[in-house]
Amino acid sequence: MIIVGGGVAGLMAALAASPYPVTLLNPGPLGVAAASAMSQGGLAAAVGADDSVALHVADTLAAGAGLCDPEAVERIIGAGPALVETLLRLGVRFDRDAASALAVGLEAAHARPRILHGNGDQTGAEIMRALMARVRATPSITIVQAVARKIVVGDNGVAGVLAVRGSEILLLPSDRVLLATGGIGGLFSHTTNPEGAIGHGLMLAMDVGAELADLEFIQFHPTALDVAGASLPLISEAVRGEGARFIDETGAYFMRGGDLAPRDVVARGVFAHVQAEHQVFLDAREIGARFATRFPAIAAICARAGIDPMTQPIPVRPAAHYHMGGVVVDAAGRTSIEGLYAAGEVARTGLHGANRLASNSLLEAAICGEAAGLAMAALQVKPLRDVQAELPALPDAVPVRPIMSAHLGVLRDAAGMGLAAEKFAEMAGQNPAAALALRIAQAALARKNSVGAHARVETKQFYKAA
Ligand SMILES: Cc1cc2nc3c(=O)[nH]c(=O)nc-3n(C[C@H](O)[C@H](O)[C@H](O)COP(=O)(O)OP(=O)(O)OC[C@H]3O[C@@H](n4cnc5c(N)ncnc54)[C@H](O)[C@@H]3O)c2cc1C
């Protein structure tokens, strides 16, 4: 079995498949350049005393704006409490309260406190630490530092992966491959994702004709730290959960709908204020000295940028954050191509609909990675025939970024999306990143109304203040 990508989805799949032999491909050392390791806010699961799966399901469906698959929501959210037990067994150290119970925090659009943290705001890094240790200690898992460049498909379904390690080309035969390659934020000029998260898995899936869906639904985080560079550090929503408020350069509060309104509403509010030539800040001064202990990683990020959140407002801007769409999968992670599976952010399970509820993605990556690993290990072995394959053109996100940011960002209109589609079509033949961007632009054009994270200004319903 080949797993492409060593984030939470890929690692959970590899562990679930054990002792079935797994080759895990990742471009560099595990944990580097994986969104999983950068997650701050936490992992949502209905484990609090006054919480229930039904309440978590209701919040997820509300965020998804009518476009979630209710069966997927019930299944994935319902598996949350058991996943927390699994992660504890695997060695994840979630934060605990004074009575040693799991500590749960509140986040935007969650009706109950249900966000589990690890080391305060280093939840993803803590989960990755535990999973990486387990993976390294599992003899059936071989880690290969290489980039998957092509899924090889024969008459019989998947036949292997063509990967590149330095100047070496590897043809790795296998009748089952899992895409666990993460998101697409790197297709934009500003993102919270690692810069290399340009949708490799979607390009690999497109190349073999796998079904994709909901590509137009891209979540923008309202509060990336407004510093130079493409990959911007995130100032987690949890900071607003603890009382920080939006202000502009005049010190005025401007956010209609409230600081903890759903993420898309807040992102549009921030974006509209930036477009009106204001500077936007997050004022966390009231949190005071607690900031450094509650948010040690964010405090360090701010310190590196020369900002002291105890005395200064934090400059922020919206940035591409999470892709709700992806490769269409069923409950076992199966795609429309025999032997090809997908899990984590690259997959479209139906959990998120038009918008993801904060902290539901680590949950989804872990649960669906595990399910895919189990399903793949249980497949009957198929004989592999000799297959030939050639490397496709190398994806280049650089010419794609300004066009995506200008026309497929927080606020969209038909003329801009049409222009973007034309430009991407010109480049698509030579550049798989442009071919993917073209599919995203086409999906966005085809979605005529504003819904969830897809906001068309000409529909006049895009700023939905609560
Ligand atoms: C800053 C930030 C904060 C976040 N905070 C939260 C949060 O608090 N809670 C939450 O639920 N979600 C959060 N998210 C979202 C969440 O982290 C991701 O959706 C989730 O971790 C995705 O996991 P994954 O395993 O699918 O992908 P990733 O963790 O991104 O891992 C994908 C891996 O695949 C590798 N890869 C890609 N292409 C190839 C290829 N061709 N060949 C080989 N390897 C490849 C990548 O290098 C990477 O290592 C956050 C995201 C970011 C960026």
mmCIF file of N, CA and C in Angstrom, residues 33-41 183-198 218-227 229-237 240 263 267 301 316-323 345 356 361 401 405:
data_model
loop_
_atom_site.group_PDB
_atom_site.id
_atom_site.type_symbol
_atom_site.label_atom_id
_atom_site.label_comp_id
_atom_site.label_asym_id
_atom_site.label_seq_id
_atom_site.Cartn_x
_atom_site.Cartn_y
_atom_site.Cartn_z
ATOM 1 N N ALA A 33 6.221 21.135 6.835
ATOM 2 C CA ALA A 33 5.354 21.528 5.719
ATOM 3 C C ALA A 33 4.062 20.716 5.662
ATOM 4 N N ALA A 34 3.555 20.310 6.814
ATOM 5 C CA ALA A 34 2.222 19.688 6.883
ATOM 6 C C ALA A 34 1.319 20.641 7.661
ATOM 7 N N ALA A 35 0.120 20.914 7.114
ATOM 8 C CA ALA A 35 -0.811 21.799 7.830
ATOM 9 C C ALA A 35 -1.119 21.222 9.200
ATOM 10 N N SER A 36 -1.141 19.893 9.284
ATOM 11 C CA SER A 36 -1.497 19.246 10.558
ATOM 12 C C SER A 36 -0.633 19.752 11.702
ATOM 13 N N ALA A 37 0.652 19.934 11.436
ATOM 14 C CA ALA A 37 1.573 20.332 12.506
ATOM 15 C C ALA A 37 1.396 21.796 12.886
ATOM 16 N N MET A 38 0.650 22.559 12.039
ATOM 17 C CA MET A 38 0.497 23.997 12.285
ATOM 18 C C MET A 38 -0.810 24.329 12.994
ATOM 19 N N SER A 39 -1.674 23.333 13.134
ATOM 20 C CA SER A 39 -3.007 23.609 13.689
ATOM 21 C C SER A 39 -2.895 24.134 15.101
ATOM 22 N N GLN A 40 -3.605 25.195 15.350
ATOM 23 C CA GLN A 40 -3.516 25.829 16.669
ATOM 24 C C GLN A 40 -4.769 25.584 17.482
ATOM 25 N N GLY A 41 -5.918 25.919 16.880
ATOM 26 C CA GLY A 41 -7.191 25.974 17.604
ATOM 27 C C GLY A 41 -7.515 24.690 18.315
ATOM 28 N N GLY A 183 -4.114 20.518 1.521
ATOM 29 C CA GLY A 183 -4.964 21.526 0.884
ATOM 30 C C GLY A 183 -4.353 22.274 -0.282
ATOM 31 N N ILE A 184 -4.981 23.434 -0.599
ATOM 32 C CA ILE A 184 -4.639 24.182 -1.820
ATOM 33 C C ILE A 184 -4.288 25.650 -1.546
ATOM 34 N N GLY A 185 -4.108 26.023 -0.269
ATOM 35 C CA GLY A 185 -3.898 27.445 0.051
ATOM 36 C C GLY A 185 -2.745 28.067 -0.715
ATOM 37 N N GLY A 186 -1.738 27.261 -1.068
ATOM 38 C CA GLY A 186 -0.572 27.767 -1.783
ATOM 39 C C GLY A 186 -0.875 28.209 -3.207
ATOM 40 N N LEU A 187 -2.124 28.016 -3.669
ATOM 41 C CA LEU A 187 -2.507 28.557 -4.984
ATOM 42 C C LEU A 187 -2.851 30.039 -4.882
ATOM 43 N N PHE A 188 -2.867 30.576 -3.651
ATOM 44 C CA PHE A 188 -3.194 31.998 -3.426
ATOM 45 C C PHE A 188 -1.940 32.763 -2.979
ATOM 46 N N SER A 189 -1.996 34.086 -3.141
ATOM 47 C CA SER A 189 -0.841 34.919 -2.743
ATOM 48 C C SER A 189 -0.669 34.974 -1.230
ATOM 49 N N HIS A 190 -1.789 34.856 -0.508
ATOM 50 C CA HIS A 190 -1.711 34.848 0.956
ATOM 51 C C HIS A 190 -2.447 33.636 1.473
ATOM 52 N N THR A 191 -1.758 32.856 2.278
ATOM 53 C CA THR A 191 -2.379 31.649 2.827
ATOM 54 C C THR A 191 -1.836 31.368 4.217
ATOM 55 N N THR A 192 -2.620 30.637 4.975
ATOM 56 C CA THR A 192 -2.126 30.153 6.267
ATOM 57 C C THR A 192 -1.453 28.793 6.102
ATOM 58 N N ASN A 193 -1.611 28.182 4.932
ATOM 59 C CA ASN A 193 -1.069 26.839 4.680
ATOM 60 C C ASN A 193 0.434 26.913 4.439
ATOM 61 N N PRO A 194 1.104 25.753 4.477
ATOM 62 C CA PRO A 194 2.488 25.749 3.989
ATOM 63 C C PRO A 194 2.476 26.199 2.521
ATOM 64 N N GLU A 195 3.509 26.897 2.094
ATOM 65 C CA GLU A 195 3.531 27.443 0.728
ATOM 66 C C GLU A 195 3.394 26.337 -0.328
ATOM 67 N N GLY A 196 3.897 25.144 -0.008
ATOM 68 C CA GLY A 196 3.858 24.041 -0.981
ATOM 69 C C GLY A 196 2.521 23.337 -1.067
ATOM 70 N N ALA A 197 1.539 23.765 -0.274
ATOM 71 C CA ALA A 197 0.212 23.115 -0.316
ATOM 72 C C ALA A 197 -0.562 23.659 -1.502
ATOM 73 N N ILE A 198 -0.265 23.142 -2.684
ATOM 74 C CA ILE A 198 -0.859 23.699 -3.913
ATOM 75 C C ILE A 198 -1.829 22.713 -4.565
ATOM 76 N N ILE A 218 -13.822 27.423 -0.724
ATOM 77 C CA ILE A 218 -12.502 27.631 -0.120
ATOM 78 C C ILE A 218 -12.697 28.568 1.072
ATOM 79 N N GLN A 219 -12.260 28.117 2.220
ATOM 80 C CA GLN A 219 -12.444 28.956 3.403
ATOM 81 C C GLN A 219 -11.263 29.900 3.572
ATOM 82 N N PHE A 220 -11.583 31.144 3.828
ATOM 83 C CA PHE A 220 -10.533 32.141 4.102
ATOM 84 C C PHE A 220 -10.538 32.426 5.594
ATOM 85 N N HIS A 221 -9.375 32.367 6.192
ATOM 86 C CA HIS A 221 -9.312 32.678 7.617
ATOM 87 C C HIS A 221 -9.244 34.186 7.757
ATOM 88 N N PRO A 222 -10.076 34.761 8.621
ATOM 89 C CA PRO A 222 -10.096 36.231 8.715
ATOM 90 C C PRO A 222 -8.861 36.817 9.375
ATOM 91 N N THR A 223 -8.122 35.999 10.137
ATOM 92 C CA THR A 223 -7.063 36.615 10.960
ATOM 93 C C THR A 223 -5.704 35.937 10.782
ATOM 94 N N ALA A 224 -5.135 36.102 9.571
ATOM 95 C CA ALA A 224 -3.711 35.771 9.402
ATOM 96 C C ALA A 224 -2.932 37.021 9.804
ATOM 97 N N LEU A 225 -1.768 36.816 10.392
ATOM 98 C CA LEU A 225 -0.945 37.965 10.794
ATOM 99 C C LEU A 225 -0.514 38.710 9.530
ATOM 100 N N ASP A 226 -0.758 40.011 9.477
ATOM 101 C CA ASP A 226 -0.492 40.789 8.263
ATOM 102 C C ASP A 226 0.977 41.198 8.206
ATOM 103 N N VAL A 227 1.807 40.224 7.786
ATOM 104 C CA VAL A 227 3.242 40.502 7.621
ATOM 105 C C VAL A 227 3.628 40.154 6.189
ATOM 106 N N GLY A 229 5.213 38.178 2.953
ATOM 107 C CA GLY A 229 5.376 36.763 2.617
ATOM 108 C C GLY A 229 4.066 36.138 2.178
ATOM 109 N N ALA A 230 4.142 34.909 1.612
ATOM 110 C CA ALA A 230 2.956 34.228 1.093
ATOM 111 C C ALA A 230 2.289 33.386 2.172
ATOM 112 N N SER A 231 3.096 32.662 2.962
ATOM 113 C CA SER A 231 2.540 31.799 3.999
ATOM 114 C C SER A 231 2.532 32.594 5.311
ATOM 115 N N LEU A 232 1.340 32.992 5.735
ATOM 116 C CA LEU A 232 1.225 33.904 6.884
ATOM 117 C C LEU A 232 0.871 33.124 8.148
ATOM 118 N N PRO A 233 1.479 33.482 9.280
ATOM 119 C CA PRO A 233 1.106 32.818 10.530
ATOM 120 C C PRO A 233 -0.348 33.130 10.889
ATOM 121 N N LEU A 234 -0.988 32.157 11.497
ATOM 122 C CA LEU A 234 -2.401 32.287 11.839
ATOM 123 C C LEU A 234 -2.568 32.803 13.265
ATOM 124 N N ILE A 235 -3.520 33.696 13.426
ATOM 125 C CA ILE A 235 -3.932 34.084 14.780
ATOM 126 C C ILE A 235 -5.270 33.383 15.011
ATOM 127 N N SER A 236 -5.236 32.326 15.786
ATOM 128 C CA SER A 236 -6.391 31.428 15.913
ATOM 129 C C SER A 236 -7.650 32.149 16.394
ATOM 130 N N GLU A 237 -8.808 31.615 15.950
ATOM 131 C CA GLU A 237 -10.106 32.080 16.416
ATOM 132 C C GLU A 237 -10.223 31.994 17.941
ATOM 133 N N ARG A 240 -10.129 35.119 19.772
ATOM 134 C CA ARG A 240 -11.408 35.824 19.924
ATOM 135 C C ARG A 240 -12.299 35.109 20.934
ATOM 136 N N ARG A 263 -17.027 31.838 10.390
ATOM 137 C CA ARG A 263 -15.766 32.301 9.811
ATOM 138 C C ARG A 263 -15.947 33.044 8.488
ATOM 139 N N ALA A 267 -14.754 36.752 7.768
ATOM 140 C CA ALA A 267 -13.750 37.003 6.717
ATOM 141 C C ALA A 267 -14.250 38.072 5.753
ATOM 142 N N ILE A 301 4.929 33.976 17.761
ATOM 143 C CA ILE A 301 4.787 34.489 16.380
ATOM 144 C C ILE A 301 4.736 36.017 16.407
ATOM 145 N N VAL A 316 -4.030 42.145 11.177
ATOM 146 C CA VAL A 316 -4.476 40.883 10.553
ATOM 147 C C VAL A 316 -5.056 41.134 9.168
ATOM 148 N N ARG A 317 -5.118 40.052 8.359
ATOM 149 C CA ARG A 317 -5.774 40.117 7.047
ATOM 150 C C ARG A 317 -6.327 38.729 6.734
ATOM 151 N N PRO A 318 -7.321 38.626 5.847
ATOM 152 C CA PRO A 318 -7.831 37.299 5.488
ATOM 153 C C PRO A 318 -6.819 36.565 4.591
ATOM 154 N N ALA A 319 -6.772 35.245 4.705
ATOM 155 C CA ALA A 319 -5.862 34.434 3.890
ATOM 156 C C ALA A 319 -6.512 33.078 3.625
ATOM 157 N N ALA A 320 -6.197 32.487 2.452
ATOM 158 C CA ALA A 320 -6.774 31.171 2.093
ATOM 159 C C ALA A 320 -6.361 30.146 3.141
ATOM 160 N N HIS A 321 -7.328 29.381 3.618
ATOM 161 C CA HIS A 321 -7.070 28.570 4.817
ATOM 162 C C HIS A 321 -7.432 27.102 4.647
ATOM 163 N N TYR A 322 -8.570 26.819 4.075
ATOM 164 C CA TYR A 322 -9.028 25.423 4.076
ATOM 165 C C TYR A 322 -9.883 25.160 2.846
ATOM 166 N N HIS A 323 -9.705 23.988 2.237
ATOM 167 C CA HIS A 323 -10.484 23.629 1.056
ATOM 168 C C HIS A 323 -11.559 22.617 1.444
ATOM 169 N N GLU A 345 -7.683 16.684 4.056
ATOM 170 C CA GLU A 345 -8.172 17.884 3.364
ATOM 171 C C GLU A 345 -8.332 17.684 1.861
ATOM 172 N N ARG A 356 -16.638 24.982 6.376
ATOM 173 C CA ARG A 356 -16.206 24.085 7.460
ATOM 174 C C ARG A 356 -16.395 24.750 8.819
ATOM 175 N N SER A 361 -11.680 19.788 11.018
ATOM 176 C CA SER A 361 -10.864 19.160 9.971
ATOM 177 C C SER A 361 -9.821 18.193 10.520
ATOM 178 N N ARG A 401 -1.132 32.282 -8.658
ATOM 179 C CA ARG A 401 -1.498 32.935 -7.386
ATOM 180 C C ARG A 401 -2.180 34.300 -7.544
ATOM 181 N N SER A 405 -6.032 35.016 -6.353
ATOM 182 C CA SER A 405 -6.282 35.975 -5.276
ATOM 183 C C SER A 405 -7.196 37.104 -5.742
#
